[in-house]
CSV table of C-alpha atoms (C1' of nucleotides) in Angstrom, one decimal:
chain,number,residue,atom,x,y,z
A,25,UNK,CA,0.3,-0.4,-0.3
A,26,UNK,CA,1.7,3.3,-1.1
A,27,UNK,CA,2.7,5.3,1.4
A,28,UNK,CA,2.2,8.8,-0.5
A,29,UNK,CA,-0.7,10.0,-3.0
A,30,UNK,CA,0.0,13.2,-5.1
A,31,UNK,CA,-2.6,15.6,-4.3
A,32,UNK,CA,-4.2,15.8,-7.3
A,33,UNK,CA,-4.3,11.7,-7.9
A,34,UNK,CA,-6.4,11.9,-4.4
A,35,UNK,CA,-9.1,14.2,-5.7
A,36,UNK,CA,-9.6,12.2,-8.7
A,37,UNK,CA,-10.5,8.9,-6.9
A,38,UNK,CA,-13.5,9.5,-5.3
A,39,UNK,CA,-14.7,9.7,-9.2
A,40,UNK,CA,-12.8,6.7,-10.2
A,41,UNK,CA,-15.0,5.1,-7.6
A,42,UNK,CA,-18.1,6.4,-8.8
A,43,UNK,CA,-17.8,5.0,-12.6
A,44,UNK,CA,-16.6,2.1,-11.2
A,45,UNK,CA,-19.8,1.7,-8.8
A,46,UNK,CA,-21.8,2.9,-11.9
A,47,UNK,CA,-20.2,-0.1,-13.8
A,48,UNK,CA,-19.9,-2.7,-11.3
A,49,UNK,CA,-24.0,-2.6,-11.2
A,50,UNK,CA,-24.3,-3.0,-14.6
A,51,UNK,CA,-22.3,-6.2,-14.4
A,52,UNK,CA,-18.7,-4.9,-16.7
A,53,UNK,CA,-16.2,-7.1,-15.3
A,54,UNK,CA,-13.3,-5.5,-16.6
A,55,UNK,CA,-12.8,-1.9,-17.7
A,56,UNK,CA,-10.0,-0.4,-19.9
A,57,UNK,CA,-8.1,2.7,-19.7
A,58,UNK,CA,-9.5,3.8,-22.9
A,59,UNK,CA,-13.4,3.1,-21.5
A,60,UNK,CA,-12.6,5.1,-18.4
A,61,UNK,CA,-10.5,7.8,-20.2
A,62,UNK,CA,-14.0,8.2,-22.3
A,63,UNK,CA,-16.3,8.3,-19.1
A,64,UNK,CA,-14.0,10.7,-17.1
A,65,UNK,CA,-12.5,12.9,-19.5
A,66,UNK,CA,-9.1,12.1,-18.5
A,67,UNK,CA,-6.5,10.9,-21.2
A,68,UNK,CA,-6.3,7.2,-20.8
A,69,UNK,CA,-2.6,7.6,-20.0
A,70,UNK,CA,-3.3,9.5,-17.1
A,71,UNK,CA,-5.5,7.1,-16.4
A,72,UNK,CA,-3.0,4.0,-16.0
A,73,UNK,CA,-0.7,6.6,-14.4
A,74,UNK,CA,-3.2,7.3,-11.5
A,75,UNK,CA,-4.0,3.2,-11.5
A,76,UNK,CA,-0.1,2.6,-11.4
A,77,UNK,CA,0.6,5.3,-8.3
A,78,UNK,CA,-2.1,4.0,-6.4
A,79,UNK,CA,-1.4,0.3,-6.8
A,80,UNK,CA,-4.4,-1.0,-8.7
A,81,UNK,CA,-3.7,-3.8,-10.6
A,82,UNK,CA,-4.8,-4.9,-14.3
A,83,UNK,CA,-4.7,-7.5,-17.0
A,84,UNK,CA,-2.5,-6.1,-19.7
A,85,UNK,CA,-4.6,-7.2,-23.3
A,86,UNK,CA,-7.9,-7.1,-21.0
A,87,UNK,CA,-8.2,-4.0,-18.9
A,88,UNK,CA,-9.0,-3.6,-15.3
A,89,UNK,CA,-11.1,-5.8,-13.2
A,90,UNK,CA,-13.9,-3.4,-11.9
A,91,UNK,CA,-15.1,-5.2,-8.4
A,92,UNK,CA,-11.5,-5.3,-7.8
A,93,UNK,CA,-10.4,-2.3,-8.6
A,94,UNK,CA,-13.8,-0.9,-7.0
A,95,UNK,CA,-12.7,-2.9,-3.9
A,96,UNK,CA,-9.0,-1.3,-3.9
A,97,UNK,CA,-10.1,2.7,-3.7
A,98,UNK,CA,-12.8,1.6,-1.6
A,99,UNK,CA,-9.8,1.0,1.2
A,100,UNK,CA,-7.8,4.0,0.3
A,101,UNK,CA,-10.6,6.1,0.9
A,102,UNK,CA,-11.3,4.4,4.0
A,103,UNK,CA,-15.0,4.2,2.8
A,104,UNK,CA,-15.3,0.2,3.5
A,105,UNK,CA,-15.5,1.2,7.5
A,106,UNK,CA,-18.8,3.3,8.8
A,107,UNK,CA,-18.5,6.8,9.8
A,108,UNK,CA,-19.9,8.7,12.9
A,109,UNK,CA,-20.7,12.3,12.2
A,110,UNK,CA,-22.3,15.1,13.8
A,111,UNK,CA,-24.0,18.4,12.3
A,112,UNK,CA,-23.5,21.7,14.0
A,113,UNK,CA,-25.9,24.1,13.3
A,114,UNK,CA,-29.4,23.1,12.4
A,115,UNK,CA,-30.6,25.3,10.1
A,116,UNK,CA,-31.3,25.0,6.1
A,117,UNK,CA,-28.1,22.8,5.6
A,118,UNK,CA,-27.9,21.4,8.3
A,119,UNK,CA,-31.7,19.6,8.1
A,120,UNK,CA,-30.9,18.9,4.4
A,121,UNK,CA,-27.7,17.2,5.3
A,122,UNK,CA,-29.5,15.4,8.1
A,123,UNK,CA,-32.2,14.2,5.6
A,124,UNK,CA,-29.5,13.4,2.7
A,125,UNK,CA,-29.9,9.8,1.8
A,126,UNK,CA,-26.5,9.3,0.0
A,127,UNK,CA,-25.1,9.1,3.7
A,128,UNK,CA,-26.5,5.9,4.6
A,129,UNK,CA,-26.0,3.6,2.1
A,130,UNK,CA,-22.7,4.7,1.9
A,131,UNK,CA,-21.7,4.1,5.7
A,132,UNK,CA,-21.7,7.6,6.9
A,133,UNK,CA,-23.8,7.8,10.1
A,134,UNK,CA,-25.5,10.8,11.8
A,135,UNK,CA,-25.3,10.3,15.3
A,136,UNK,CA,-26.0,13.9,17.0
A,137,UNK,CA,-27.3,17.6,16.5
A,138,UNK,CA,-26.3,20.5,17.8
A,139,UNK,CA,-27.6,24.4,18.1
A,140,UNK,CA,-27.4,27.3,20.5
A,141,UNK,CA,-30.8,28.6,19.7
A,142,UNK,CA,-33.3,27.5,22.7
A,143,UNK,CA,-36.1,27.7,20.2
A,144,UNK,CA,-34.4,24.5,18.4
A,145,UNK,CA,-33.1,22.4,21.4
A,146,UNK,CA,-35.2,19.7,22.2
A,147,UNK,CA,-36.9,19.5,18.9
A,148,UNK,CA,-36.6,16.5,16.7
A,149,UNK,CA,-35.0,16.6,13.8
A,150,UNK,CA,-35.6,12.7,11.8
A,151,UNK,CA,-34.9,10.4,14.7
A,152,UNK,CA,-33.2,12.4,16.4
A,153,UNK,CA,-33.3,15.2,18.9
A,154,UNK,CA,-31.4,18.7,18.6
A,155,UNK,CA,-29.4,19.1,21.3
A,156,UNK,CA,-27.9,22.1,23.0
A,157,UNK,CA,-24.5,22.7,21.9
A,158,UNK,CA,-23.1,22.9,25.5
A,159,UNK,CA,-23.3,19.3,25.5
A,160,UNK,CA,-21.4,18.9,22.8
A,161,UNK,CA,-17.9,17.8,25.0
A,162,UNK,CA,-20.2,15.4,27.3
A,163,UNK,CA,-21.5,13.6,24.2
A,164,UNK,CA,-18.6,13.1,22.1
A,165,UNK,CA,-16.9,12.3,25.3
A,166,UNK,CA,-19.5,9.2,25.5
A,167,UNK,CA,-20.0,8.8,21.5
A,168,UNK,CA,-17.2,7.7,19.2
A,169,UNK,CA,-17.2,10.7,16.6
A,170,UNK,CA,-15.1,10.9,13.2
A,171,UNK,CA,-16.6,13.9,11.9
A,172,UNK,CA,-18.2,17.1,12.4
A,173,UNK,CA,-20.3,18.5,9.9
A,174,UNK,CA,-20.2,22.8,10.5
A,175,UNK,CA,-23.0,24.1,9.0
A,176,UNK,CA,-23.1,26.9,11.6
A,177,UNK,CA,-22.7,30.9,10.8
A,178,UNK,CA,-19.3,31.6,9.8
A,179,UNK,CA,-18.3,33.5,12.8
A,180,UNK,CA,-18.6,30.6,15.2
A,181,UNK,CA,-17.2,27.9,13.1
A,182,UNK,CA,-13.5,28.7,14.5
A,183,UNK,CA,-14.4,28.6,18.0
A,184,UNK,CA,-16.6,25.5,17.7
A,185,UNK,CA,-13.8,23.7,15.3
A,186,UNK,CA,-11.4,24.1,18.3
A,187,UNK,CA,-13.8,22.9,21.1
A,188,UNK,CA,-14.1,19.3,18.9
A,189,UNK,CA,-10.4,19.3,17.6
A,190,UNK,CA,-9.9,19.3,21.8
A,191,UNK,CA,-12.4,16.8,22.6
A,192,UNK,CA,-10.5,14.7,19.8
A,193,UNK,CA,-13.1,15.2,16.8
A,194,UNK,CA,-10.2,15.5,13.9
A,195,UNK,CA,-12.4,15.2,10.6
A,196,UNK,CA,-14.3,18.5,9.7
A,197,UNK,CA,-16.5,19.2,6.8
A,198,UNK,CA,-16.7,22.6,6.5
A,199,UNK,CA,-19.8,24.4,4.7
A,200,UNK,CA,-19.1,28.0,6.7
A,201,UNK,CA,-17.3,30.3,4.4
A,202,UNK,CA,-14.4,30.3,6.6
A,203,UNK,CA,-10.9,28.7,6.8
A,204,UNK,CA,-10.2,26.7,9.9
A,205,UNK,CA,-7.1,27.0,11.4
A,206,UNK,CA,-6.1,23.6,12.8
A,207,UNK,CA,-3.5,21.7,13.8
A,208,UNK,CA,-2.1,19.6,10.5
A,209,UNK,CA,-3.4,16.4,11.4
A,210,UNK,CA,-6.9,17.8,11.4
A,211,UNK,CA,-8.9,16.3,8.3
A,212,UNK,CA,-10.7,19.2,6.8
A,213,UNK,CA,-12.6,19.1,3.5
A,214,UNK,CA,-14.2,22.6,2.8
A,215,UNK,CA,-18.0,23.0,0.7
A,216,UNK,CA,-17.6,26.7,-0.1
A,217,UNK,CA,-20.9,27.1,-1.9
A,218,UNK,CA,-20.5,30.9,-2.2
A,219,UNK,CA,-17.3,30.3,-3.8
A,220,UNK,CA,-18.9,27.7,-6.0
A,221,UNK,CA,-21.5,30.0,-7.5
A,222,UNK,CA,-18.7,32.7,-7.7
A,223,UNK,CA,-16.9,30.2,-10.0
A,224,UNK,CA,-19.8,29.3,-12.3
A,225,UNK,CA,-20.3,32.9,-12.8
A,226,UNK,CA,-17.0,33.4,-14.0
A,227,UNK,CA,-17.3,30.7,-16.3
A,228,UNK,CA,-20.7,32.0,-17.7
A,229,UNK,CA,-18.5,35.5,-18.4
A,230,UNK,CA,-15.7,33.6,-20.4
A,231,UNK,CA,-17.5,30.4,-21.9
A,232,UNK,CA,-15.3,28.1,-23.6
A,233,UNK,CA,-14.7,28.9,-27.6
B,21,UNK,CA,-8.7,42.5,-19.5
B,22,UNK,CA,-6.7,39.0,-19.9
B,23,UNK,CA,-8.3,36.7,-22.4
B,24,UNK,CA,-6.7,33.5,-21.0
B,25,UNK,CA,-6.3,32.7,-17.3
B,26,UNK,CA,-5.1,29.4,-16.2
B,27,UNK,CA,-7.2,27.1,-14.4
B,28,UNK,CA,-5.8,26.9,-11.3
B,29,UNK,CA,-5.8,30.7,-10.9
B,30,UNK,CA,-9.2,31.1,-11.8
B,31,UNK,CA,-10.4,28.5,-8.4
B,32,UNK,CA,-8.3,30.5,-6.3
B,33,UNK,CA,-9.9,34.3,-7.2
B,34,UNK,CA,-13.0,33.3,-5.5
B,35,UNK,CA,-10.9,32.8,-1.8
B,36,UNK,CA,-9.4,36.0,-3.0
B,37,UNK,CA,-12.6,37.7,-3.4
B,38,UNK,CA,-13.3,36.4,0.4
B,39,UNK,CA,-10.5,37.4,1.8
B,40,UNK,CA,-10.9,41.2,0.2
B,41,UNK,CA,-14.3,41.6,1.4
B,42,UNK,CA,-13.3,40.6,5.2
B,43,UNK,CA,-10.3,43.1,5.1
B,44,UNK,CA,-12.9,45.5,3.7
B,45,UNK,CA,-15.1,45.6,6.3
B,46,UNK,CA,-12.2,45.9,8.7
B,47,UNK,CA,-11.2,49.3,6.8
B,48,UNK,CA,-7.8,47.7,5.6
B,49,UNK,CA,-6.8,50.0,2.9
B,50,UNK,CA,-3.5,48.3,1.4
B,51,UNK,CA,-2.7,44.2,1.8
B,52,UNK,CA,0.8,43.5,0.9
B,53,UNK,CA,1.2,39.5,-0.7
B,54,UNK,CA,3.1,38.8,2.6
B,55,UNK,CA,-0.3,39.2,4.7
B,56,UNK,CA,-2.4,37.4,1.7
B,57,UNK,CA,0.3,34.6,2.1
B,58,UNK,CA,-0.3,34.4,5.4
B,59,UNK,CA,-4.3,34.1,5.5
B,60,UNK,CA,-4.8,32.0,2.6
B,61,UNK,CA,-2.0,29.6,3.1
B,62,UNK,CA,-0.3,30.3,-0.8
B,63,UNK,CA,3.0,31.7,-0.5
B,64,UNK,CA,3.4,35.5,-1.2
B,65,UNK,CA,5.4,35.1,-4.5
B,66,UNK,CA,2.2,33.1,-5.6
B,67,UNK,CA,-0.1,35.8,-4.6
B,68,UNK,CA,2.0,38.5,-6.8
B,69,UNK,CA,2.3,35.9,-9.8
B,70,UNK,CA,-0.9,35.4,-9.7
B,71,UNK,CA,-2.3,39.1,-9.1
B,72,UNK,CA,-0.1,39.9,-11.8
B,73,UNK,CA,-1.6,37.1,-14.3
B,74,UNK,CA,-5.0,38.4,-13.5
B,75,UNK,CA,-4.1,42.2,-14.1
B,76,UNK,CA,-4.8,43.4,-11.0
B,77,UNK,CA,-2.3,46.2,-10.0
B,78,UNK,CA,-0.6,47.3,-6.4
B,79,UNK,CA,1.7,50.2,-5.1
B,80,UNK,CA,5.6,49.1,-4.7
B,81,UNK,CA,6.6,49.6,-0.9
B,82,UNK,CA,3.1,49.4,-0.1
B,83,UNK,CA,0.7,46.9,-1.2
B,84,UNK,CA,-2.6,46.0,-3.0
B,85,UNK,CA,-5.5,48.0,-2.7
B,86,UNK,CA,-8.0,46.6,-1.2
B,87,UNK,CA,-11.3,47.6,-2.5
B,88,UNK,CA,-9.7,48.3,-5.8
B,89,UNK,CA,-8.3,44.9,-5.7
B,90,UNK,CA,-11.7,43.3,-4.9
B,91,UNK,CA,-13.8,45.5,-7.7
B,92,UNK,CA,-11.1,44.0,-10.0
B,93,UNK,CA,-11.6,40.1,-9.0
B,94,UNK,CA,-14.9,40.9,-9.2
B,95,UNK,CA,-15.6,42.1,-12.6
B,96,UNK,CA,-13.2,38.9,-13.6
B,97,UNK,CA,-15.7,37.2,-11.7
B,98,UNK,CA,-18.6,38.8,-13.1
B,99,UNK,CA,-20.6,39.0,-9.6
B,100,UNK,CA,-21.4,43.0,-10.0
B,101,UNK,CA,-23.9,41.6,-12.0
B,102,UNK,CA,-27.1,40.1,-11.2
B,103,UNK,CA,-28.1,36.5,-11.9
B,104,UNK,CA,-31.2,35.0,-12.1
B,105,UNK,CA,-31.2,31.2,-11.1
B,106,UNK,CA,-34.1,28.5,-10.7
B,107,UNK,CA,-34.1,25.6,-8.7
B,108,UNK,CA,-34.6,21.9,-10.8
B,109,UNK,CA,-35.5,19.5,-7.7
B,110,UNK,CA,-37.7,20.2,-4.7
B,111,UNK,CA,-35.9,18.2,-2.0
B,112,UNK,CA,-33.9,18.9,1.3
B,113,UNK,CA,-31.0,20.1,-0.8
B,114,UNK,CA,-33.6,22.6,-3.2
B,115,UNK,CA,-35.4,23.6,0.2
B,116,UNK,CA,-32.1,24.3,1.4
B,117,UNK,CA,-30.5,26.5,-1.3
B,118,UNK,CA,-33.9,28.2,-1.7
B,119,UNK,CA,-33.3,29.8,1.9
B,120,UNK,CA,-29.6,29.9,1.9
B,121,UNK,CA,-29.3,33.7,2.4
B,122,UNK,CA,-25.8,34.2,1.3
B,123,UNK,CA,-27.3,34.4,-2.0
B,124,UNK,CA,-29.8,37.5,-2.3
B,125,UNK,CA,-26.8,39.5,-0.6
B,126,UNK,CA,-24.1,38.4,-3.8
B,127,UNK,CA,-26.6,39.2,-6.7
B,128,UNK,CA,-27.9,35.6,-7.0
B,129,UNK,CA,-31.8,35.7,-7.1
B,130,UNK,CA,-34.1,32.9,-7.5
B,131,UNK,CA,-36.8,33.3,-10.0
B,132,UNK,CA,-38.4,29.7,-9.8
B,133,UNK,CA,-38.6,26.1,-8.2
B,134,UNK,CA,-39.9,23.1,-10.2
B,135,UNK,CA,-40.6,19.5,-9.4
B,136,UNK,CA,-42.2,16.6,-11.2
B,137,UNK,CA,-44.3,15.6,-7.8
B,138,UNK,CA,-47.5,16.4,-8.3
B,139,UNK,CA,-48.0,16.5,-4.4
B,140,UNK,CA,-45.4,19.1,-4.2
B,141,UNK,CA,-46.7,21.2,-7.4
B,142,UNK,CA,-48.4,24.1,-6.0
B,143,UNK,CA,-47.3,24.1,-2.9
B,144,UNK,CA,-45.0,27.3,-1.6
B,145,UNK,CA,-41.5,27.6,-1.1
B,146,UNK,CA,-40.4,30.6,0.5
B,147,UNK,CA,-42.3,33.3,-1.9
B,148,UNK,CA,-42.5,31.3,-4.4
B,149,UNK,CA,-44.9,28.4,-5.5
B,150,UNK,CA,-43.3,24.9,-6.7
B,151,UNK,CA,-44.1,24.1,-10.6
B,152,UNK,CA,-44.7,21.7,-12.2
B,153,UNK,CA,-41.5,20.6,-14.2
B,154,UNK,CA,-43.7,20.5,-17.4
B,155,UNK,CA,-43.9,24.6,-17.8
B,156,UNK,CA,-39.7,24.1,-17.9
B,157,UNK,CA,-39.5,25.5,-21.7
B,158,UNK,CA,-42.4,28.0,-20.8
B,159,UNK,CA,-41.3,29.5,-18.1
B,160,UNK,CA,-37.5,30.1,-19.4
B,161,UNK,CA,-38.8,31.5,-22.4
B,162,UNK,CA,-40.5,34.4,-21.0
B,163,UNK,CA,-38.2,34.6,-18.0
B,164,UNK,CA,-34.4,35.3,-18.0
B,165,UNK,CA,-32.5,32.1,-16.5
B,166,UNK,CA,-28.9,32.4,-16.0
B,167,UNK,CA,-28.4,29.0,-13.6
B,168,UNK,CA,-30.0,26.2,-13.0
B,169,UNK,CA,-29.8,24.4,-9.8
B,170,UNK,CA,-29.7,20.9,-10.2
B,171,UNK,CA,-30.7,19.4,-7.2
B,172,UNK,CA,-32.7,16.5,-8.7
B,173,UNK,CA,-32.4,12.5,-9.0
B,174,UNK,CA,-29.3,11.8,-10.6
B,175,UNK,CA,-31.0,9.9,-13.2
B,176,UNK,CA,-33.0,12.8,-14.4
B,177,UNK,CA,-30.1,15.1,-14.6
B,178,UNK,CA,-28.8,14.5,-17.8
B,179,UNK,CA,-32.1,14.6,-20.0
B,180,UNK,CA,-33.5,18.0,-17.6
B,181,UNK,CA,-29.8,19.7,-18.3
B,182,UNK,CA,-30.2,18.8,-22.5
B,183,UNK,CA,-33.5,20.1,-22.4
B,184,UNK,CA,-32.4,23.6,-20.3
B,185,UNK,CA,-29.7,24.3,-22.6
B,186,UNK,CA,-31.9,23.7,-25.3
B,187,UNK,CA,-34.0,26.7,-24.0
B,188,UNK,CA,-31.2,29.0,-23.7
B,189,UNK,CA,-30.4,27.9,-19.9
B,190,UNK,CA,-26.3,27.6,-20.1
B,191,UNK,CA,-25.1,27.7,-16.2
B,192,UNK,CA,-25.3,24.6,-14.6
B,193,UNK,CA,-25.3,24.2,-10.7
B,194,UNK,CA,-25.2,20.5,-10.6
B,195,UNK,CA,-25.7,18.9,-7.2
B,196,UNK,CA,-26.2,15.4,-8.9
B,197,UNK,CA,-23.6,12.6,-8.5
B,198,UNK,CA,-23.4,12.8,-12.4
B,199,UNK,CA,-21.1,14.4,-15.1
B,200,UNK,CA,-23.4,16.2,-17.9
B,201,UNK,CA,-22.6,15.9,-20.8
B,202,UNK,CA,-23.0,19.1,-22.8
B,203,UNK,CA,-21.8,21.4,-25.6
B,204,UNK,CA,-18.2,23.1,-24.3
B,205,UNK,CA,-19.9,26.3,-24.0
B,206,UNK,CA,-21.8,25.5,-21.2
B,207,UNK,CA,-20.7,26.2,-17.9
B,208,UNK,CA,-21.1,23.5,-15.6
B,209,UNK,CA,-19.8,23.7,-11.9
B,210,UNK,CA,-20.7,20.1,-9.6
B,211,UNK,CA,-21.0,20.3,-6.3
B,212,UNK,CA,-20.6,16.6,-5.7
B,213,UNK,CA,-21.4,16.3,-1.7
B,214,UNK,CA,-20.9,12.2,-1.6
B,215,UNK,CA,-16.9,12.6,-3.5
B,216,UNK,CA,-16.3,15.4,-1.0
B,217,UNK,CA,-17.3,13.2,1.9
B,218,UNK,CA,-15.5,10.4,0.8
B,219,UNK,CA,-12.3,13.2,0.4
B,220,UNK,CA,-12.6,13.6,4.0
B,221,UNK,CA,-12.3,10.1,4.8
B,222,UNK,CA,-9.1,9.6,2.6
B,223,UNK,CA,-7.7,12.2,4.7
B,224,UNK,CA,-8.9,11.2,8.1
B,225,UNK,CA,-7.4,7.6,7.2
B,226,UNK,CA,-4.1,9.2,6.1
B,227,UNK,CA,-3.8,12.3,8.3
B,228,UNK,CA,-0.3,14.7,7.6
B,229,UNK,CA,2.6,13.5,9.9
C,30,DT,C1',17.9,58.0,1.8
C,31,DA,C1',16.3,53.6,3.5
C,32,DG,C1',13.2,50.5,4.1
C,33,DA,C1',9.3,48.0,2.0
C,34,DT,C1',6.9,45.7,-1.4
C,35,DT,C1',5.1,45.0,-5.7
C,36,DG,C1',6.4,43.7,-11.1
C,37,DT,C1',8.5,40.8,-13.8
C,38,DT,C1',11.7,37.2,-15.6
C,39,DA,C1',14.2,33.0,-14.6
C,40,DA,C1',14.7,28.3,-12.9
C,41,DT,C1',12.5,24.8,-10.7
C,42,DC,C1',9.5,20.9,-9.2
C,43,DG,C1',6.0,18.3,-10.3
C,44,DA,C1',2.1,16.6,-13.2
C,45,DT,C1',0.4,15.3,-17.5
C,46,DT,C1',1.4,13.2,-21.6
C,47,DA,C1',3.8,10.1,-25.2
C,48,DA,C1',6.0,6.2,-26.0
C,49,DC,C1',6.6,1.3,-26.3
C,50,DA,C1',8.4,-3.3,-24.5
C,51,DA,C1',5.9,-6.7,-22.0
C,52,DT,C1',2.1,-10.2,-21.4
C,53,DC,C1',-2.4,-11.5,-21.2
D,12,DT,C1',-0.2,-16.1,-33.6
D,13,DA,C1',-2.2,-11.8,-33.8
D,14,DG,C1',-4.3,-8.1,-31.3
D,15,DA,C1',-5.2,-5.5,-27.4
D,16,DT,C1',-4.1,-3.1,-23.2
D,17,DT,C1',-1.1,-2.6,-19.4
D,18,DG,C1',3.5,-1.4,-16.9
D,19,DT,C1',6.5,1.9,-16.6
D,20,DT,C1',9.8,4.9,-17.9
D,21,DA,C1',11.2,9.2,-20.3
D,22,DA,C1',9.6,13.7,-22.2
D,23,DT,C1',6.8,17.6,-22.3
D,24,DC,C1',4.2,20.6,-20.4
D,25,DG,C1',2.7,23.8,-17.1
D,26,DA,C1',2.6,25.8,-12.4
D,27,DT,C1',5.0,27.3,-8.3
D,28,DT,C1',8.9,29.2,-6.3
D,29,DA,C1',12.8,32.5,-6.2
D,30,DA,C1',15.2,36.3,-7.2
D,31,DC,C1',15.9,40.6,-7.9
D,32,DA,C1',15.7,44.9,-10.5
D,33,DA,C1',12.1,48.9,-10.1
D,34,DT,C1',9.9,52.3,-7.7
D,35,DC,C1',6.9,53.7,-4.0
DNA sequence: TAGATTGTTAATCGATTAACAATC
DNA sequence: TAGATTGTTAATCGATTAACAATC
């Protein structure tokens, strides 16, 4: 198992995983780099280089075994194991993610939802009850939590992230429009929706040929 | 105004814009590449190279004028003008984006919401009413629409995107876990939440040092 | 003037692409 | 065997970093 993977390769792993999942459902047993090239928009050469770099194995003259390669990527991504998540902030986005059905299929489970608004604390959300953010440390102390989903206002994100880090939560899926400053062993992935939309605006201004 | 900007630079524009906005609010008039380096995590050299490449101007010995640089990026991104959007799919994510308050402040307006579910059609959503997807073409024909937000099931995304493209909508903010195949003058930005979460899982598996 | 910081070219680094031998 | 396609090294391309002259 390779120690180091370049960041561009890592970022492409989920996409490979998605196409391989689709192909597996279609009972496709082997896929060539040429076919993956067509699906992903990458060059066939890059597909081969990627698979080579992350240690996947194919059969010359035949292609890559779909299920096997999928399982290999699954392990690299660590999505063969179940992850426990909590949601911080029960606003619109928090609610949407609470009910986002893709998660359960993919072994990501939501174990708690927290808010500071007294109006919301105690009210039901899915099969759970919104808890007071005051209880964060005690909850995390008694339940294993892998990932915190941050859907709270930007001004509070950094402080809450620090509290989470200090009680042992090292994974952050951050929807607040700020960059979190945490020790480098924290795993942070940002979903900056405002920036994403601004990027779309740019491409509308500057369409390709 | 530069004709071509490399993709990595374009992707950093929204981040520069965010930091410059914050600094403007703090009444900071000039910012150096060293300060931007600290904030963004990029090197000062890269900040200067970026600004140089997208045609921003600073003052030697002083730094970059915050408001001026912000306005410059604003124009590049095209977010000085108002954009009209419609939402396709009034599920959890569609609802959340409908109420996402960041938009209105930033000149992105939602003009319509569409669904195929007869139970939902006709019911209110914010200040609007959910419309039948059948009415898509007639609505777009009589209202200017810049961007379609796709929050519908993956299996229907491609077909609806094609309908939209053919009636003149060329901007797609795609939340469905598929890659859309459209003519290359279409502007597509994907928000693949499942892939984003899988990437986080990878980083949890392989923390930095 | 001295100090600070940009503007801009050149050097370096790393990612992508090309090529083709290996082999199924 | 002939054809197809991977595995792997080398070449190329482009992005980042370094350097320093220009100038505020």
